[in-house]
mmCIF file of C-alpha atoms in Angstrom:
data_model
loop_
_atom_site.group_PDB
_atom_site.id
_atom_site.type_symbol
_atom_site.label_atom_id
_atom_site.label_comp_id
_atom_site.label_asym_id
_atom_site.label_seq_id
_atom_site.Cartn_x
_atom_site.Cartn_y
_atom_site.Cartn_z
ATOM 1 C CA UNK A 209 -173.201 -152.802 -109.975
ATOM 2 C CA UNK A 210 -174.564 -156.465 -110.503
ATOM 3 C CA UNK A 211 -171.377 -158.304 -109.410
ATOM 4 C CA UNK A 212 -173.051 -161.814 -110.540
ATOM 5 C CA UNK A 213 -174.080 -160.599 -114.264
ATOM 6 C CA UNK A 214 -170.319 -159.048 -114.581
ATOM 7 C CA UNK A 215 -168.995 -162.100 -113.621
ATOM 8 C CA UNK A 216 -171.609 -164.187 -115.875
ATOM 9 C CA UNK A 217 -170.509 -161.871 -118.743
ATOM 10 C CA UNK A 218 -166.396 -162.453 -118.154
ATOM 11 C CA UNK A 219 -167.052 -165.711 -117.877
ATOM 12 C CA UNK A 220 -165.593 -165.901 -114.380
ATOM 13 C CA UNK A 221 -166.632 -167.372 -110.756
ATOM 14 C CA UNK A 222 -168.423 -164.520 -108.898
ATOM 15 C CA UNK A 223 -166.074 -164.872 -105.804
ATOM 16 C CA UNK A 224 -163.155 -163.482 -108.200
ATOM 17 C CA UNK A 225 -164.989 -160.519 -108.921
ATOM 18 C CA UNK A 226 -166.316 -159.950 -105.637
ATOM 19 C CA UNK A 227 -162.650 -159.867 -104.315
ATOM 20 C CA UNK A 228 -161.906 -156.929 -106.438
ATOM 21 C CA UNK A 229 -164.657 -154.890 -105.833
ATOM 22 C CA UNK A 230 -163.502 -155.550 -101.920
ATOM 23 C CA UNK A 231 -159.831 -154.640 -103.039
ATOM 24 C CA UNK A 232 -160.363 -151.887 -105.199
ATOM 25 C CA UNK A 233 -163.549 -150.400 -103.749
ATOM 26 C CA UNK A 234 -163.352 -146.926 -104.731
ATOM 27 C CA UNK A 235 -159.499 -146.606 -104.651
ATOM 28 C CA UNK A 236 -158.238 -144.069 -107.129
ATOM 29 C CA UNK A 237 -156.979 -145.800 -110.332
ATOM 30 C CA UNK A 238 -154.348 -144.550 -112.973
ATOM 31 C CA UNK A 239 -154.459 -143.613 -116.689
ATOM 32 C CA UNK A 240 -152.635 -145.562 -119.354
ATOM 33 C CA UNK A 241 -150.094 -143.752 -121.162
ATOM 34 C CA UNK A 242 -151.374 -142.189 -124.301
ATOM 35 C CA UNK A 243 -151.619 -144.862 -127.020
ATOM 36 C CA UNK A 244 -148.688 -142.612 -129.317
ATOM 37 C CA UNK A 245 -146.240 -143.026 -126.581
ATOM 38 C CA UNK A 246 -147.026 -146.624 -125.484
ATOM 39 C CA UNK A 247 -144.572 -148.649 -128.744
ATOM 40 C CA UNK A 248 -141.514 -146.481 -126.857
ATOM 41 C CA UNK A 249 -142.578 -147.617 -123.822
ATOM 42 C CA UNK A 250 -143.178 -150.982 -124.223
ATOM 43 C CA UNK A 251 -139.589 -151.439 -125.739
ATOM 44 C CA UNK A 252 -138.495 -150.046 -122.725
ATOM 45 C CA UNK A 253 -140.473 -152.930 -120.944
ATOM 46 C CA UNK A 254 -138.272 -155.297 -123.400
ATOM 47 C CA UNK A 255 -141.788 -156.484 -124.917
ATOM 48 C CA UNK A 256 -141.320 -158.123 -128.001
ATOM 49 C CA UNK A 257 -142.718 -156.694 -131.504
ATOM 50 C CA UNK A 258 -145.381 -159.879 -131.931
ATOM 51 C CA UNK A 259 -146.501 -158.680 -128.382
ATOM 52 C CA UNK A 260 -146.976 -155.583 -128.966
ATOM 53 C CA UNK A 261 -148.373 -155.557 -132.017
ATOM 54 C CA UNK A 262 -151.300 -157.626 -130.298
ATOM 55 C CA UNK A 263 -151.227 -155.268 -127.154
ATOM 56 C CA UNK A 264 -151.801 -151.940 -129.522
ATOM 57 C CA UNK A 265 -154.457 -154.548 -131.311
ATOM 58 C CA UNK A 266 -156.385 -154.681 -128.312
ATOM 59 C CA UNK A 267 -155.388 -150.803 -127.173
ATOM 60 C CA UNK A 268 -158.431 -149.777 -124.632
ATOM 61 C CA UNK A 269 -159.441 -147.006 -126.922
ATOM 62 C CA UNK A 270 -163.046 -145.247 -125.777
ATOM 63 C CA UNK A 271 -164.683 -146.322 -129.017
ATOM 64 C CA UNK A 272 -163.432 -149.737 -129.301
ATOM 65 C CA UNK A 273 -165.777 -152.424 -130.244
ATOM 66 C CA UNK A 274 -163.390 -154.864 -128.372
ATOM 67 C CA UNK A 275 -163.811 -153.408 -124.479
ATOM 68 C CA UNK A 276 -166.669 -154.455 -123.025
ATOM 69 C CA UNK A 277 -168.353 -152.320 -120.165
ATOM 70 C CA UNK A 278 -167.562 -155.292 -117.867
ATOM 71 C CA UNK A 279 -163.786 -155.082 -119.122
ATOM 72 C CA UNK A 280 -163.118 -151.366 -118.810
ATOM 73 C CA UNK A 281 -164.930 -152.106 -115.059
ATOM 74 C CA UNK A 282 -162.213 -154.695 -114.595
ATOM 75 C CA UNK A 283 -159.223 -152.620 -116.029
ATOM 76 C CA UNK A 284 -159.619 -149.681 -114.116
ATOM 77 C CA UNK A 285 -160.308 -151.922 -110.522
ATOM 78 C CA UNK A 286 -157.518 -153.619 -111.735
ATOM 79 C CA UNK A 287 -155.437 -151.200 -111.526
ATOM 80 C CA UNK A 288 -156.700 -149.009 -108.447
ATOM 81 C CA UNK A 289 -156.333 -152.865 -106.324
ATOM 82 C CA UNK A 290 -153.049 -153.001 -107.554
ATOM 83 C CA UNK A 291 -152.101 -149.417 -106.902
ATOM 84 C CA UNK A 292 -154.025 -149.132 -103.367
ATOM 85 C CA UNK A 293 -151.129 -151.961 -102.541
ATOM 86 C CA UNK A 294 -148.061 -149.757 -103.356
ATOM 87 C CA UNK A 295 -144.821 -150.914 -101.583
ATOM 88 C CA UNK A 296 -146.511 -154.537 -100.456
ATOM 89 C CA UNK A 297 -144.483 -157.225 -100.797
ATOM 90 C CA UNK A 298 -147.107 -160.066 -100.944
ATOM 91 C CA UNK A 299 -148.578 -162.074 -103.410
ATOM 92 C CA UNK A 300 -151.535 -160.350 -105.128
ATOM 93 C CA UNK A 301 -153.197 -161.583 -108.176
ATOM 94 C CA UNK A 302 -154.783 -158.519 -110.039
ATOM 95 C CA UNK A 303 -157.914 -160.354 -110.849
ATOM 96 C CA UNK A 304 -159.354 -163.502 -112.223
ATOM 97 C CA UNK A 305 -158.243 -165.654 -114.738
ATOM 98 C CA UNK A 306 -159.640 -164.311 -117.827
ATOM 99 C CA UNK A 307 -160.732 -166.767 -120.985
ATOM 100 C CA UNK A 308 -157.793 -165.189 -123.184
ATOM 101 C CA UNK A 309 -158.736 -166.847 -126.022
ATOM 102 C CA UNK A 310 -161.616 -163.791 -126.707
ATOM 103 C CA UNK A 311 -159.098 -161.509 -128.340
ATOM 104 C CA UNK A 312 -156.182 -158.838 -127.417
ATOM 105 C CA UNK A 313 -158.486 -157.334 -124.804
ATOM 106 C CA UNK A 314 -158.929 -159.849 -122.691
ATOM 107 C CA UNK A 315 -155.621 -162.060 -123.568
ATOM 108 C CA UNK A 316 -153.651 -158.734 -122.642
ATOM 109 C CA UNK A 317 -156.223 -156.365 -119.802
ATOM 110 C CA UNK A 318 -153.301 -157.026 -116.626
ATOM 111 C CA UNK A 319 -150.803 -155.824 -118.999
ATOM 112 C CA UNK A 320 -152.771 -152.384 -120.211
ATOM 113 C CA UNK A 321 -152.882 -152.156 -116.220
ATOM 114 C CA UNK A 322 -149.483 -153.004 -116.196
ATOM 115 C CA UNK A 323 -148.513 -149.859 -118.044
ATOM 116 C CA UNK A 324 -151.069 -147.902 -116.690
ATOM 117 C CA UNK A 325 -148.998 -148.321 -113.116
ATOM 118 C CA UNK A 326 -145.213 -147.575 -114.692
ATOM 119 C CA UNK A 327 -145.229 -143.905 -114.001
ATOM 120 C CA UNK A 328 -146.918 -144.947 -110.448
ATOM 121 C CA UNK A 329 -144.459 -147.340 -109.704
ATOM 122 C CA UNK A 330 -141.834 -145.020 -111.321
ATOM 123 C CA UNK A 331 -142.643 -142.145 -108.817
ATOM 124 C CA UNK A 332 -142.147 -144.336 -105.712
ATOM 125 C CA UNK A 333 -138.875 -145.464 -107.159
ATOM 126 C CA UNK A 334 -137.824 -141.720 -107.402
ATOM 127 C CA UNK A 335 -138.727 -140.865 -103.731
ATOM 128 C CA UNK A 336 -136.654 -143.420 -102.492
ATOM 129 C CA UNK A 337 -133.836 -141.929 -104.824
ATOM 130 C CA UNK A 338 -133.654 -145.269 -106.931
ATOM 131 C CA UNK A 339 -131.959 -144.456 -110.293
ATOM 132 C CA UNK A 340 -134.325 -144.385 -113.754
ATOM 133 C CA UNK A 341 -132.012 -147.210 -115.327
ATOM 134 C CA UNK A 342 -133.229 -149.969 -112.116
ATOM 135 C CA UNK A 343 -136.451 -149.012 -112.837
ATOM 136 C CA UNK A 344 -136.627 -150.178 -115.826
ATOM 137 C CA UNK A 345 -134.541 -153.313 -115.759
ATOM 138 C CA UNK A 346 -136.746 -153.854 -113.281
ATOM 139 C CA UNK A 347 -139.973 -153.406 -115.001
ATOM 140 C CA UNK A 348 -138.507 -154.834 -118.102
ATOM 141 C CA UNK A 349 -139.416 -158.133 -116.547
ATOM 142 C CA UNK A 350 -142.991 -157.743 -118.135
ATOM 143 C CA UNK A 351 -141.382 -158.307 -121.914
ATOM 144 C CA UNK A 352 -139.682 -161.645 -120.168
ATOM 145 C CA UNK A 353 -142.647 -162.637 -119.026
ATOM 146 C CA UNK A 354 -144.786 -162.284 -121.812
ATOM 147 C CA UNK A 355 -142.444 -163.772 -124.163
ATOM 148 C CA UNK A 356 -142.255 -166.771 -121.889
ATOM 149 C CA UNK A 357 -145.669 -167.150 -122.088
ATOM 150 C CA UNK A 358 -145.818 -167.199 -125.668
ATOM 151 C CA UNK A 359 -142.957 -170.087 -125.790
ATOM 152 C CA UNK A 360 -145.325 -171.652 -123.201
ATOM 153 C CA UNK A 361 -148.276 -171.685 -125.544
ATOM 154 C CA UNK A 362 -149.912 -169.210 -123.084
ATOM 155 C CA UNK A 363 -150.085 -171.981 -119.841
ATOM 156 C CA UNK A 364 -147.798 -169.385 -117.832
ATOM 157 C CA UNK A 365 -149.814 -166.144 -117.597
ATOM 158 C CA UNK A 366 -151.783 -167.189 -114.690
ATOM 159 C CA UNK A 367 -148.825 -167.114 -112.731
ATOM 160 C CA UNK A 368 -147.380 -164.159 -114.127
ATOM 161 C CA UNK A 369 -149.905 -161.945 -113.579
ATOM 162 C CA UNK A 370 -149.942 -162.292 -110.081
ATOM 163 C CA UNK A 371 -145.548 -162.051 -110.451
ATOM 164 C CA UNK A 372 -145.662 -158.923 -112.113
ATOM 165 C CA UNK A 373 -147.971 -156.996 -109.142
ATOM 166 C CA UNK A 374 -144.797 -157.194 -107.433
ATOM 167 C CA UNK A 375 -142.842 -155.036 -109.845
ATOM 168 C CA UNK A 376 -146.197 -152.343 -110.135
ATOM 169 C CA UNK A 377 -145.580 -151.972 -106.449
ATOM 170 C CA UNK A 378 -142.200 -151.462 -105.977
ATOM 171 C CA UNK A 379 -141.332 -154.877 -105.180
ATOM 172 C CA UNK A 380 -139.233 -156.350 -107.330
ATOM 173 C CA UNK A 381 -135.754 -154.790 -107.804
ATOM 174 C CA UNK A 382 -133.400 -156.383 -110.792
ATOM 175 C CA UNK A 383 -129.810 -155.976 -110.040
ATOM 176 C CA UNK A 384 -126.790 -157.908 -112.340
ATOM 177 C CA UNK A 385 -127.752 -161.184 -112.342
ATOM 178 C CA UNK A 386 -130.792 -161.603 -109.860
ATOM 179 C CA UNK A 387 -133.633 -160.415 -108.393
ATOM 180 C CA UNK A 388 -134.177 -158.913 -105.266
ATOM 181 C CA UNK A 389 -137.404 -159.236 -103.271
ATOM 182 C CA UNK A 390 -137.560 -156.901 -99.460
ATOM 183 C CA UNK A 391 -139.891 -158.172 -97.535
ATOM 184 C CA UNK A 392 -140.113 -157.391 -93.464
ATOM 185 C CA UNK A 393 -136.542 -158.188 -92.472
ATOM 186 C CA UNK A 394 -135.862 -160.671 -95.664
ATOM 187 C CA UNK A 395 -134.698 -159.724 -99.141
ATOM 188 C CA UNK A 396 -136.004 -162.676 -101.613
ATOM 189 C CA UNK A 397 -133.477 -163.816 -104.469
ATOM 190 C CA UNK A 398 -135.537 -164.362 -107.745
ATOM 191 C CA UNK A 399 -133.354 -166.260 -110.742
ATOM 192 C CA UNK A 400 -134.703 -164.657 -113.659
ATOM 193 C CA UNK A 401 -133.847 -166.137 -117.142
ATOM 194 C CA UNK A 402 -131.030 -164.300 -118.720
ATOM 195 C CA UNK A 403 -127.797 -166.350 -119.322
ATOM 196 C CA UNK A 404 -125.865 -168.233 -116.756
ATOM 197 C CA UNK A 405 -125.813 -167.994 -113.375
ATOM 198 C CA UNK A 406 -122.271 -167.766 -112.488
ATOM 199 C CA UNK A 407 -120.522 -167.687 -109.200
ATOM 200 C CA UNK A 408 -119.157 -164.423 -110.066
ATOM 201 C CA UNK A 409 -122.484 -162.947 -111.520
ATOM 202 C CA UNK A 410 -124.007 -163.999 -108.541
ATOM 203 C CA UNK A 411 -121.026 -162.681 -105.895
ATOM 204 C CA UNK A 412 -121.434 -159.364 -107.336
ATOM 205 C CA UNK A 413 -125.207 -158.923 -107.617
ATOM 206 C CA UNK A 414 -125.023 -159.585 -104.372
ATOM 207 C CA UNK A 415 -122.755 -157.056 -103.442
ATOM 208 C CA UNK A 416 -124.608 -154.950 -105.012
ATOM 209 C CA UNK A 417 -127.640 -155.110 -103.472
ATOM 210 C CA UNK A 418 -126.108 -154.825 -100.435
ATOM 211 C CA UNK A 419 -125.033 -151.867 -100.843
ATOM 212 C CA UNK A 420 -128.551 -150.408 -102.628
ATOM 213 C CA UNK A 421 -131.331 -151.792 -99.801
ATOM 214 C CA UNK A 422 -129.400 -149.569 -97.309
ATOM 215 C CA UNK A 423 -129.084 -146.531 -99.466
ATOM 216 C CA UNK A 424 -132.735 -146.283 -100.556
ATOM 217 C CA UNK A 425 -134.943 -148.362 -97.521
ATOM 218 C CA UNK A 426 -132.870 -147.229 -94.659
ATOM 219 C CA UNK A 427 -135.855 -147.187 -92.750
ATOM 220 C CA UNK A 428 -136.045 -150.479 -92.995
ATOM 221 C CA UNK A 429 -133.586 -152.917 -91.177
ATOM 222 C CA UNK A 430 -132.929 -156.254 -93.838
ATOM 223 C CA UNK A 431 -130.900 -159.292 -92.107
ATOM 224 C CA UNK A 432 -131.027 -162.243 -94.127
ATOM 225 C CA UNK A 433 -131.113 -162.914 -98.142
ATOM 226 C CA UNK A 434 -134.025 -165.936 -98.937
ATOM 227 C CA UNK A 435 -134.876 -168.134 -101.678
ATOM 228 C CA UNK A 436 -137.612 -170.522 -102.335
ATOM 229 C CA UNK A 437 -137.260 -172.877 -105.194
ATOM 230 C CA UNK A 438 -136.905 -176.268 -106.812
ATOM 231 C CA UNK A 439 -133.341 -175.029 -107.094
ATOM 232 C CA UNK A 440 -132.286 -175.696 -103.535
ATOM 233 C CA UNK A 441 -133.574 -179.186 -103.414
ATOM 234 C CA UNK A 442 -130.432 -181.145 -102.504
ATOM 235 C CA UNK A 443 -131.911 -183.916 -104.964
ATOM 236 C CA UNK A 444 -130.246 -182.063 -107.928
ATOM 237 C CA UNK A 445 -126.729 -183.309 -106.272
ATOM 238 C CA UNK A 446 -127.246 -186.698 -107.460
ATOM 239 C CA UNK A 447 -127.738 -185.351 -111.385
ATOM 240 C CA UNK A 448 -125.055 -182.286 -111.389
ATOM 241 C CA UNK A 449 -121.229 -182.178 -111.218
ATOM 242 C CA UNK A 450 -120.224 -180.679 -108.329
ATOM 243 C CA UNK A 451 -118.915 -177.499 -109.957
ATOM 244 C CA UNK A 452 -122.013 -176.875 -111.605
ATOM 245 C CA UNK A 453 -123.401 -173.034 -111.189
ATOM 246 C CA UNK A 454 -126.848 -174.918 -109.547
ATOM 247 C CA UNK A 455 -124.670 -176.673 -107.270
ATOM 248 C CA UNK A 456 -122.463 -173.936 -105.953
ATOM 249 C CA UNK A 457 -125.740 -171.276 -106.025
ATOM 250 C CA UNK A 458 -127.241 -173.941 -103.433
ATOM 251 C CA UNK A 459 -123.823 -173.928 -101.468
ATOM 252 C CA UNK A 460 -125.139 -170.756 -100.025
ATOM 253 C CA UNK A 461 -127.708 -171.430 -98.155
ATOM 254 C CA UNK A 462 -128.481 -172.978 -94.944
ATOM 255 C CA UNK A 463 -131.562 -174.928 -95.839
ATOM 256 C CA UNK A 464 -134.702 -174.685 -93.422
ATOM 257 C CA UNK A 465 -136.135 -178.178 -92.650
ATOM 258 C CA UNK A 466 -138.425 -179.072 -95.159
ATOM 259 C CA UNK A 467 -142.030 -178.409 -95.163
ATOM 260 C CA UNK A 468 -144.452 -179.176 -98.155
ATOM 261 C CA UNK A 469 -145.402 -176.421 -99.555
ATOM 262 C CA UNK A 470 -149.386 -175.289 -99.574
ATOM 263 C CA UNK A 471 -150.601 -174.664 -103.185
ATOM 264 C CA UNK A 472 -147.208 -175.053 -104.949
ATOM 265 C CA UNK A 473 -146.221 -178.365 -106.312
ATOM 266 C CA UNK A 474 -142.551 -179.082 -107.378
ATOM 267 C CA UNK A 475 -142.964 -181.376 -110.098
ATOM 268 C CA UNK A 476 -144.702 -178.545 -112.315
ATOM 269 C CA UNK A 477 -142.149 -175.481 -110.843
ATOM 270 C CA UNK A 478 -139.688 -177.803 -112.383
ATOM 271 C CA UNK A 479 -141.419 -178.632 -115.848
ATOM 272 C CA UNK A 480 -142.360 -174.972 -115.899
ATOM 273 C CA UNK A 481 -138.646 -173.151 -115.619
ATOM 274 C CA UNK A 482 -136.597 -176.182 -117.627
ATOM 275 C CA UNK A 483 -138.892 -177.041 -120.030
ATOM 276 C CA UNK A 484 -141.375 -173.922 -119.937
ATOM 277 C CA UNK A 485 -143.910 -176.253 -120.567
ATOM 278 C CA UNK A 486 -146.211 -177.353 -117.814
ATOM 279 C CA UNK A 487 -148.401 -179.887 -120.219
ATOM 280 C CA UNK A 488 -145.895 -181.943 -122.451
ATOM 281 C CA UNK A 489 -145.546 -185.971 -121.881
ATOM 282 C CA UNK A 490 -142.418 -187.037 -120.704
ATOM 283 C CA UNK A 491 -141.471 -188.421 -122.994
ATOM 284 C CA UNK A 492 -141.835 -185.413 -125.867
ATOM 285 C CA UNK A 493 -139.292 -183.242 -123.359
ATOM 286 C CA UNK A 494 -135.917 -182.648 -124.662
ATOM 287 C CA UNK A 495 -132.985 -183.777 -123.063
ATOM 288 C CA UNK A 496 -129.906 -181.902 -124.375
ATOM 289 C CA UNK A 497 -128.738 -181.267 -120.908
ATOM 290 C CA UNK A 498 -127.698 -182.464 -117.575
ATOM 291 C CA UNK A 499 -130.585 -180.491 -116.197
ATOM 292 C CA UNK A 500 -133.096 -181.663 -118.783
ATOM 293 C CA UNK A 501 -132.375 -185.067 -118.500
ATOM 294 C CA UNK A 502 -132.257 -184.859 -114.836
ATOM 295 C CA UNK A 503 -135.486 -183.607 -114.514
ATOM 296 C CA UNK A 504 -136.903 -185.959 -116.466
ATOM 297 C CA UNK A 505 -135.470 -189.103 -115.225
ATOM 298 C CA UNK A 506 -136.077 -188.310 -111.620
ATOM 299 C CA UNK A 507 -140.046 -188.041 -112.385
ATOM 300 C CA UNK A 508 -140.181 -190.922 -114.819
ATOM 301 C CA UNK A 509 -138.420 -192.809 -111.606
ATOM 302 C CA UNK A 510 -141.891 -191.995 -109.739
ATOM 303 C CA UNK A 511 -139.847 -189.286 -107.107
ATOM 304 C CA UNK A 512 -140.965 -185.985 -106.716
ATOM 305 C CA UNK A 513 -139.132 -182.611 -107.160
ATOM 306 C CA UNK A 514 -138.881 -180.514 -103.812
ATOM 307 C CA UNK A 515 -139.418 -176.363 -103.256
ATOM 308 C CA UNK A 516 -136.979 -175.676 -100.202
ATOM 309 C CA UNK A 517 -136.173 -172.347 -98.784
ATOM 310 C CA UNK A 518 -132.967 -172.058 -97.624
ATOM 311 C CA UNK A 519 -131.284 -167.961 -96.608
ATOM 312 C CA UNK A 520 -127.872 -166.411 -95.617
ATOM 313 C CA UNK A 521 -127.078 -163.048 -93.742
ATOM 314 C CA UNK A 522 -126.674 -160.440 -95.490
#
């Protein structure tokens, strides 16, 4: 194929396209569900109905004016890239950043893969003996997502997209109150948004996934939990009380020394997951809480927000 017209017609740099043909080559890829079963499905994935009203919109059917050849190219190496990377733990954007102001097609193609990879992702969960209800907590991260992205005025998808190839590959395992990450010897902790983040929520997600990594990876040998994130940066203890749930979640770690971080910038991290808004002045943020008005008065002081990664043994 003519990677440099495809890319000229999705209006995307030729290097992004290039890097899935590499990825994908000819990888096997998966079939969507069949467009009857996907509105079950995707309130399993928690999706909201304004999302997936546009998602069944922009359904990939074979005669529909809205796919492109170039975008039914890009679904289904989408997909096999994605899928050839089952059980990897790194970061792996799907593919480029597509205009998504051309329609439900485009605005949604990583999330038609996204479904096309459930039973995939499903059937690796089942040979390591992981039970159907964390499967779909799990996955039900992709309704979170795209409903943050809508309060976001769609500036958080790019991110996302490359987030959610975690949970297509087995990567991403929600348990009580957190998420849980395995990589080589490390489990990851992942805050996801859904109501406070208590000591004792906390304490017993924990305990929980202690108990699950050994039961379904025993193969592999975990030592230490990990987090990156804004969340750690000791800065915060000049803004919160002491008994705040921020405070006492960072009172777990032992904090490596601090290294800036290469392509990840604080400042917007911070803007993103308080404000979910990665655009708005200063000034136009609300400040209804410690947290809010913290984060706004430390950058409008001209300091800087830092990502630190701190860990504790398991």
């Amino acid at each position: 194929m003519d990677l440099e017209h495809t890319a000229a017609l999705l209006g995307v740099p030729v290097a992004d396209v290039e890097r899935v043909h590499l990825l994908a080559g000819d990888r096997p890829s998966a079939p969507l569900p069949a467009k009857t079963d996907a509105p079950a499905i995707l309130d399993r994935l928690a999706v909201r109905p304004d999302d997936v009203a546009e998602i069944m919109k922009g359904w990939p059917d074979p005669d529909s004016p809205l796919w492109t050849p170039e975008l039914r190219w890009l679904l289904d190496r989408s997909i096999a890239l994605v899928r050839a990377d089952l059980g990897g733990h790194d970061w792996l954007p799907p593919g480029p950043e597509l205009p998504r102001d051309r329609g439900p097609a485009w605005r949604h193609l990583y999330v038609y893969a996204y479904l096309a990879l459930v039973d995939v992702v499903r059937g690796y969960h089942r040979e390591r003996g992981i039970a159907d209800a964390v499967s779909w907590t799990s996955l039900a991260d992709l309704g979170r997502n795209l409903a943050i992205d809508r309060r976001m005025n769609r500036e958080g998808w790019p991110v996302m997209q490359a987030w959610l190839t975690l949970h297509a590959r087995g990567s991403i395992y929600e348990l009580g109150r957190l998420q849980y990450h395995p990589a080589d010897t490390t489990i990851g902790l992942h805050i996801p948004e859904s109501g406070p983040m208590t000591p004792q929520a906390v304490t017993a997600s924990l305990d929980e996934a202690r108990a699950f990594f050994p039961r379904h990876f025993p193969d592999r040998t975990f030592t230490a939990f990990t987090c990156g994130s804004w969340l750690l940066d000791p800065q915060l203890l000049e803004y919160l009380p002491e008994d705040s749930n921020i405070v006492r979640f960072q009172q777990r770690f032992a904090l490596e020394p601090y290294e800036e971080p290469e392509g990840l910038d604080a400042d917007v991290e911070v803007l993103r997951f308080v404000f979910r808004s990665i655009t708005t002045p200063l000034d136009q943020l609300p400040r209804r809480t410690v947290l809010e008005r913290a984060a706004v008065d430390h950058l409008k002081a001209g300091r800087h927000w830092r990502w630190r990664r701190g860990g504790f043994p398991v």
